[in-house]
Short mmCIF file of C-alpha atoms in Angstrom, two decimals:
data_model
loop_
_atom_site.label_atom_id
_atom_site.label_comp_id
_atom_site.label_asym_id
_atom_site.label_seq_id
_atom_site.Cartn_x
_atom_site.Cartn_y
_atom_site.Cartn_z
CA VAL A 78 -0.03 -0.05 -0.02
CA SER A 79 1.45 3.39 -0.99
CA SER A 80 2.18 6.05 1.66
CA TYR A 81 -0.58 8.18 0.25
CA LEU A 82 -3.15 5.43 0.75
CA SER A 83 -1.78 4.73 4.22
CA LYS A 84 -2.33 8.42 5.07
CA LEU A 85 -5.88 8.36 3.82
CA ILE A 86 -6.62 5.21 5.72
CA SER A 87 -5.23 6.63 8.97
CA GLN A 88 -7.23 9.90 8.57
CA LEU A 89 -10.40 7.75 7.82
CA HIS A 90 -9.87 5.76 10.95
CA VAL A 91 -10.10 8.90 13.02
CA LEU A 92 -13.33 9.86 11.24
CA PHE A 93 -14.71 6.35 11.80
CA LEU A 94 -14.08 6.72 15.54
CA LEU A 95 -15.76 10.09 15.51
CA PHE A 96 -18.80 8.57 13.70
CA GLN A 97 -18.96 5.75 16.28
CA ILE A 98 -19.09 8.47 19.06
CA LEU A 99 -21.56 10.63 17.09
CA GLY A 100 -23.82 7.67 16.41
CA ALA A 101 -23.71 6.69 20.17
CA VAL A 102 -24.69 10.29 21.14
CA ILE A 103 -27.60 10.49 18.69
CA LEU A 104 -28.81 7.00 19.80
CA GLY A 105 -28.44 8.04 23.43
CA PHE A 106 -30.35 11.31 22.84
CA GLY A 107 -33.23 9.45 21.17
CA ILE A 108 -33.45 7.04 24.07
CA TRP A 109 -33.35 9.99 26.61
CA ILE A 110 -36.37 11.65 24.90
CA LEU A 111 -38.30 8.36 25.28
CA ALA A 112 -37.24 7.81 28.88
CA ASP A 113 -37.25 11.39 30.19
CA LYS A 114 -40.18 12.17 32.45
CA THR A 115 -39.19 15.46 34.19
CA SER A 116 -38.52 18.19 31.64
CA PHE A 117 -40.17 20.13 28.86
CA ILE A 118 -39.17 17.42 26.44
CA ALA A 119 -41.31 15.01 28.49
CA VAL A 120 -44.30 17.27 28.11
CA LEU A 121 -43.94 17.38 24.43
CA GLN A 122 -43.16 13.66 24.18
CA MET A 123 -46.27 12.66 26.16
CA SER A 124 -48.49 15.17 24.36
CA SER A 125 -47.35 14.91 20.72
CA PRO A 126 -46.96 11.57 18.82
CA SER A 127 -44.71 13.46 16.28
CA LEU A 128 -41.96 13.98 18.84
CA LYS A 129 -42.12 10.31 19.83
CA THR A 130 -41.77 9.43 16.20
CA GLY A 131 -38.77 11.76 15.97
CA ALA A 132 -37.16 10.00 18.85
CA TYR A 133 -37.42 6.67 17.17
CA ILE A 134 -35.93 8.31 14.07
CA LEU A 135 -33.00 9.58 16.10
CA ILE A 136 -32.45 6.09 17.55
CA GLY A 137 -32.47 4.67 13.94
CA VAL A 138 -30.07 7.41 12.70
CA GLY A 139 -27.77 6.74 15.61
CA ALA A 140 -27.65 2.98 14.99
CA LEU A 141 -27.12 3.63 11.27
CA THR A 142 -24.40 6.03 11.90
CA MET A 143 -22.45 3.51 14.14
CA LEU A 144 -23.02 0.76 11.53
CA MET A 145 -21.82 3.02 8.74
CA GLY A 146 -18.69 3.80 10.72
CA PHE A 147 -18.01 0.10 11.11
CA LEU A 148 -18.63 -0.63 7.37
CA GLY A 149 -16.43 2.29 6.38
CA CYS A 150 -13.59 1.13 8.60
CA LEU A 151 -13.92 -2.39 7.10
CA GLY A 152 -13.89 -1.03 3.67
CA ALA A 153 -10.74 1.14 4.37
CA VAL A 154 -8.79 -1.51 6.14
CA ASN A 155 -9.57 -4.22 3.43
CA GLU A 156 -9.61 -1.76 0.46
CA ILE A 157 -13.09 -2.74 -0.61
CA ARG A 158 -14.41 -0.18 -3.02
CA CYS A 159 -18.11 -1.19 -2.78
CA LEU A 160 -18.11 -0.56 1.00
CA LEU A 161 -16.43 2.73 0.67
CA GLY A 162 -18.98 3.66 -1.95
CA LEU A 163 -21.84 2.59 0.33
CA TYR A 164 -20.17 4.68 3.15
CA PHE A 165 -20.07 7.75 0.87
CA THR A 166 -23.69 7.30 -0.34
CA CYS A 167 -25.03 7.00 3.22
CA LEU A 168 -23.10 10.08 4.35
CA MET A 169 -24.53 12.03 1.40
CA VAL A 170 -28.11 10.94 2.18
CA ILE A 171 -27.72 11.83 5.94
CA LEU A 172 -26.20 15.20 5.12
CA ILE A 173 -28.94 16.09 2.62
CA THR A 174 -31.57 15.00 5.13
CA GLN A 175 -30.05 17.08 7.87
CA VAL A 176 -29.96 20.19 5.67
CA ALA A 177 -33.60 19.50 4.52
CA ALA A 178 -34.74 19.04 8.17
CA GLY A 179 -33.11 22.35 9.23
CA LEU A 180 -34.74 24.17 6.35
CA VAL A 181 -38.15 22.74 7.19
CA ILE A 182 -37.75 23.64 10.83
CA TYR A 183 -36.65 27.23 9.98
CA PHE A 184 -39.44 28.02 7.51
CA GLN A 185 -42.01 26.23 9.66
CA LYS A 186 -41.00 27.83 12.93
CA GLU A 187 -44.34 29.70 13.30
CA THR A 188 -46.12 26.48 12.79
CA VAL A 189 -43.97 24.69 15.34
CA LYS A 190 -44.62 27.56 17.78
CA GLU A 191 -48.38 27.32 17.28
CA GLU A 192 -48.25 23.47 17.82
CA LEU A 193 -46.26 24.01 21.12
CA SER A 194 -48.94 26.59 22.18
CA ARG A 195 -51.77 24.16 21.47
CA ILE A 196 -50.08 21.33 23.36
CA VAL A 197 -49.23 23.32 26.52
CA GLY A 198 -52.70 25.16 26.31
CA ASN A 199 -54.56 21.75 26.27
CA LEU A 200 -52.37 20.55 29.21
CA ILE A 201 -53.07 23.62 31.28
CA GLU A 202 -56.75 23.68 30.47
CA ASN A 203 -57.24 19.99 31.41
CA TYR A 204 -54.78 20.01 34.44
CA ASP A 205 -56.46 18.12 37.31
CA PRO A 206 -54.59 16.78 40.32
CA LEU A 207 -57.38 14.10 40.81
CA ASN A 208 -56.64 12.68 37.31
CA TYR A 209 -53.99 10.05 38.14
CA ASP A 210 -53.86 8.94 34.50
CA GLU A 211 -52.16 12.15 33.53
CA ARG A 212 -50.05 12.50 36.79
CA ASN A 213 -46.69 11.96 34.89
CA LEU A 214 -47.46 14.61 32.34
CA GLN A 215 -48.66 17.08 35.04
CA ASP A 216 -45.57 16.47 37.14
CA ALA A 217 -43.43 17.16 34.11
CA TRP A 218 -45.16 20.47 33.56
CA ASP A 219 -44.84 21.37 37.27
CA TYR A 220 -41.09 20.62 36.94
CA VAL A 221 -40.80 22.97 33.88
CA GLN A 222 -42.63 25.84 35.64
CA THR A 223 -40.45 25.38 38.77
CA GLN A 224 -37.08 25.18 36.90
CA ILE A 225 -37.75 28.03 34.53
CA ALA A 226 -39.53 30.12 37.13
CA CYS A 227 -42.54 30.75 34.89
CA CYS A 228 -46.27 30.33 34.92
CA GLY A 229 -48.41 29.23 32.05
CA TRP A 230 -47.28 29.37 28.41
CA THR A 231 -47.91 33.11 27.76
CA GLY A 232 -48.43 33.95 31.40
CA ALA A 233 -50.37 33.17 34.50
CA LYS A 234 -53.62 34.17 32.69
CA ASP A 235 -53.54 30.83 30.85
CA TRP A 236 -54.55 29.11 34.04
CA GLU A 237 -57.85 31.02 34.19
CA LYS A 238 -59.06 28.49 31.58
CA ASN A 239 -58.51 25.60 33.96
CA GLU A 240 -61.81 24.00 34.98
CA PHE A 241 -60.50 22.91 38.45
CA LEU A 242 -59.47 26.41 39.32
CA ILE A 243 -62.73 27.96 37.94
CA ASN A 244 -64.59 25.51 40.26
CA GLN A 245 -62.57 26.76 43.19
CA SER A 246 -63.42 30.47 42.21
CA MET A 247 -59.66 30.96 41.45
CA THR A 248 -58.84 30.90 45.20
CA VAL A 249 -56.19 28.32 44.59
CA TYR A 250 -53.22 28.57 42.17
CA PRO A 251 -50.61 26.24 40.81
CA CYS A 252 -47.83 25.66 43.37
CA SER A 253 -45.18 25.25 40.75
CA CYS A 254 -45.94 28.86 39.59
CA SER A 255 -45.35 30.30 43.12
CA ASN A 256 -42.59 32.80 43.50
CA SER A 257 -42.00 31.58 47.08
CA SER A 258 -40.70 28.02 47.65
CA LYS A 259 -42.53 27.72 51.01
CA ASP A 260 -45.85 27.60 49.13
CA PHE A 261 -45.07 24.39 47.14
CA GLU A 262 -47.50 21.55 48.16
CA ALA A 263 -46.33 18.54 46.15
CA ASP A 264 -49.37 16.38 47.12
CA SER A 265 -52.13 18.72 46.00
CA HIS A 266 -50.38 20.50 43.17
CA PHE A 267 -52.39 23.59 44.08
CA CYS A 268 -51.85 26.03 46.79
CA HIS A 269 -54.55 28.16 48.65
CA LEU A 270 -54.45 31.93 48.73
CA ASP A 271 -53.79 33.26 52.25
CA ASP A 272 -56.47 35.88 51.88
CA PRO A 273 -59.16 34.99 49.19
CA GLY A 274 -61.00 38.16 49.98
CA ASN A 275 -64.69 37.70 49.31
CA GLY A 276 -64.19 34.13 48.24
CA THR A 277 -63.27 34.85 44.67
CA ALA A 278 -60.02 35.91 43.04
CA THR A 279 -58.27 36.30 39.69
CA TYR A 280 -54.74 35.31 38.49
CA ALA A 281 -53.59 38.88 39.38
CA ASP A 282 -54.14 37.96 43.07
CA TRP A 283 -51.76 34.95 42.90
CA PRO A 284 -48.27 35.23 44.28
CA VAL A 285 -46.73 33.70 41.09
CA HIS A 286 -44.12 34.35 38.50
CA GLU A 287 -45.24 36.93 35.75
CA GLN A 288 -43.15 35.48 32.97
CA GLY A 289 -44.77 32.79 30.71
CA CYS A 290 -42.84 29.58 29.93
CA MET A 291 -42.76 30.48 26.23
CA ASP A 292 -40.47 33.34 26.99
CA GLY A 293 -38.34 31.20 29.19
CA VAL A 294 -38.01 28.48 26.43
CA GLU A 295 -37.19 31.12 23.75
CA LYS A 296 -34.59 32.67 25.96
CA TRP A 297 -32.93 29.31 26.53
CA LEU A 298 -32.85 28.65 22.76
CA LYS A 299 -31.37 32.10 22.16
CA ASP A 300 -28.71 31.64 24.86
CA ASN A 301 -27.76 28.30 23.50
CA LEU A 302 -28.19 28.97 19.85
CA GLY A 303 -24.36 29.39 19.34
CA VAL A 304 -23.81 25.94 20.89
CA ILE A 305 -26.53 24.31 18.78
CA LEU A 306 -25.32 25.82 15.54
CA GLY A 307 -21.76 24.99 16.42
CA VAL A 308 -22.52 21.29 17.06
CA CYS A 309 -24.60 21.11 13.81
CA THR A 310 -21.78 22.80 11.76
CA GLY A 311 -19.22 20.45 13.38
CA VAL A 312 -21.33 17.40 12.44
CA ALA A 313 -21.68 18.67 8.92
CA VAL A 314 -17.92 19.32 8.56
CA VAL A 315 -17.14 15.78 9.81
CA GLU A 316 -19.51 14.28 7.37
CA LEU A 317 -18.05 16.31 4.48
CA LEU A 318 -14.58 15.25 5.34
CA GLY A 319 -15.67 11.62 5.59
CA MET A 320 -17.24 11.94 2.06
CA ILE A 321 -14.11 13.58 0.63
CA LEU A 322 -11.59 11.06 2.19
CA SER A 323 -13.70 8.03 1.33
CA ILE A 324 -14.11 8.90 -2.33
CA SER A 325 -10.48 9.80 -2.48
CA LEU A 326 -9.57 6.39 -1.18
CA CYS A 327 -12.15 4.64 -3.33
CA LYS A 328 -10.57 6.23 -6.46
CA ASN A 329 -7.10 5.24 -5.52
CA ILE A 330 -7.96 1.67 -5.06
CA HIS A 331 -7.31 0.37 -8.58
CA SER A 332 -9.29 -2.88 -8.44
CA GLU A 333 -11.70 -4.57 -6.11
CA ASP A 334 -10.36 -7.69 -4.48
CA TYR A 335 -13.35 -9.53 -2.85
CA THR A 336 -11.01 -12.15 -1.48
CA LYS A 337 -9.96 -9.53 1.16
CA VAL A 338 -13.47 -9.63 2.65
CA PRO A 339 -13.16 -11.34 6.06
CA LYS A 340 -14.80 -14.75 6.09
CA SER A 341 -17.07 -15.73 8.89
#
């Protein structure tokens, strides 16, 4: 094997290792989405079938990426052009899919925002501490409001649509919205106003956070946008390098030798 081919193969080995790590991360992220029960992702996952489908897609992509790295490594070590060609084709398909998905999300961001508003709005409107079938979903939303220090999706006013609170004349409020940790009552999910006045109240009387969770989620995305874009760019660069090196190696292998395929 020439020194040029040896150099290409060594460079590809590094990329194959990166792809194994990348595949494991994507696979783990997909599993985490399905398993997570305490974050905003959990609220979306339990409320929207599309996110659950997306998690299965991530698991499939992660497994495919790891398999692809293995096949590419096998093709490079044994100088098998068909495996290197398959590796190049799979990389190209994944890269095109990623770019297409990014463009769809960018141009459909208002639709995504409306879908999130609908999901959270239905959750808040139907929130009932006596409904044990939805306890995991409600606990997840309580966790979000507590961690982000927010109330409702656009604000505390969203909770005025909740049937349970309406029946209580709004004299109780979500404990997870409280701006004082001493008010949190984990068993009831709702806290009682200290002074309900004439027996009725509005959300303006509640000692809760003014910020809606939508603003908190958007702020988190803006704060972490650089990291997200950096990771996506890094992945795309690694994929492009893999395509370039694999096709270069494939061109420099003069003939296929299928006798080099390891026998089982």
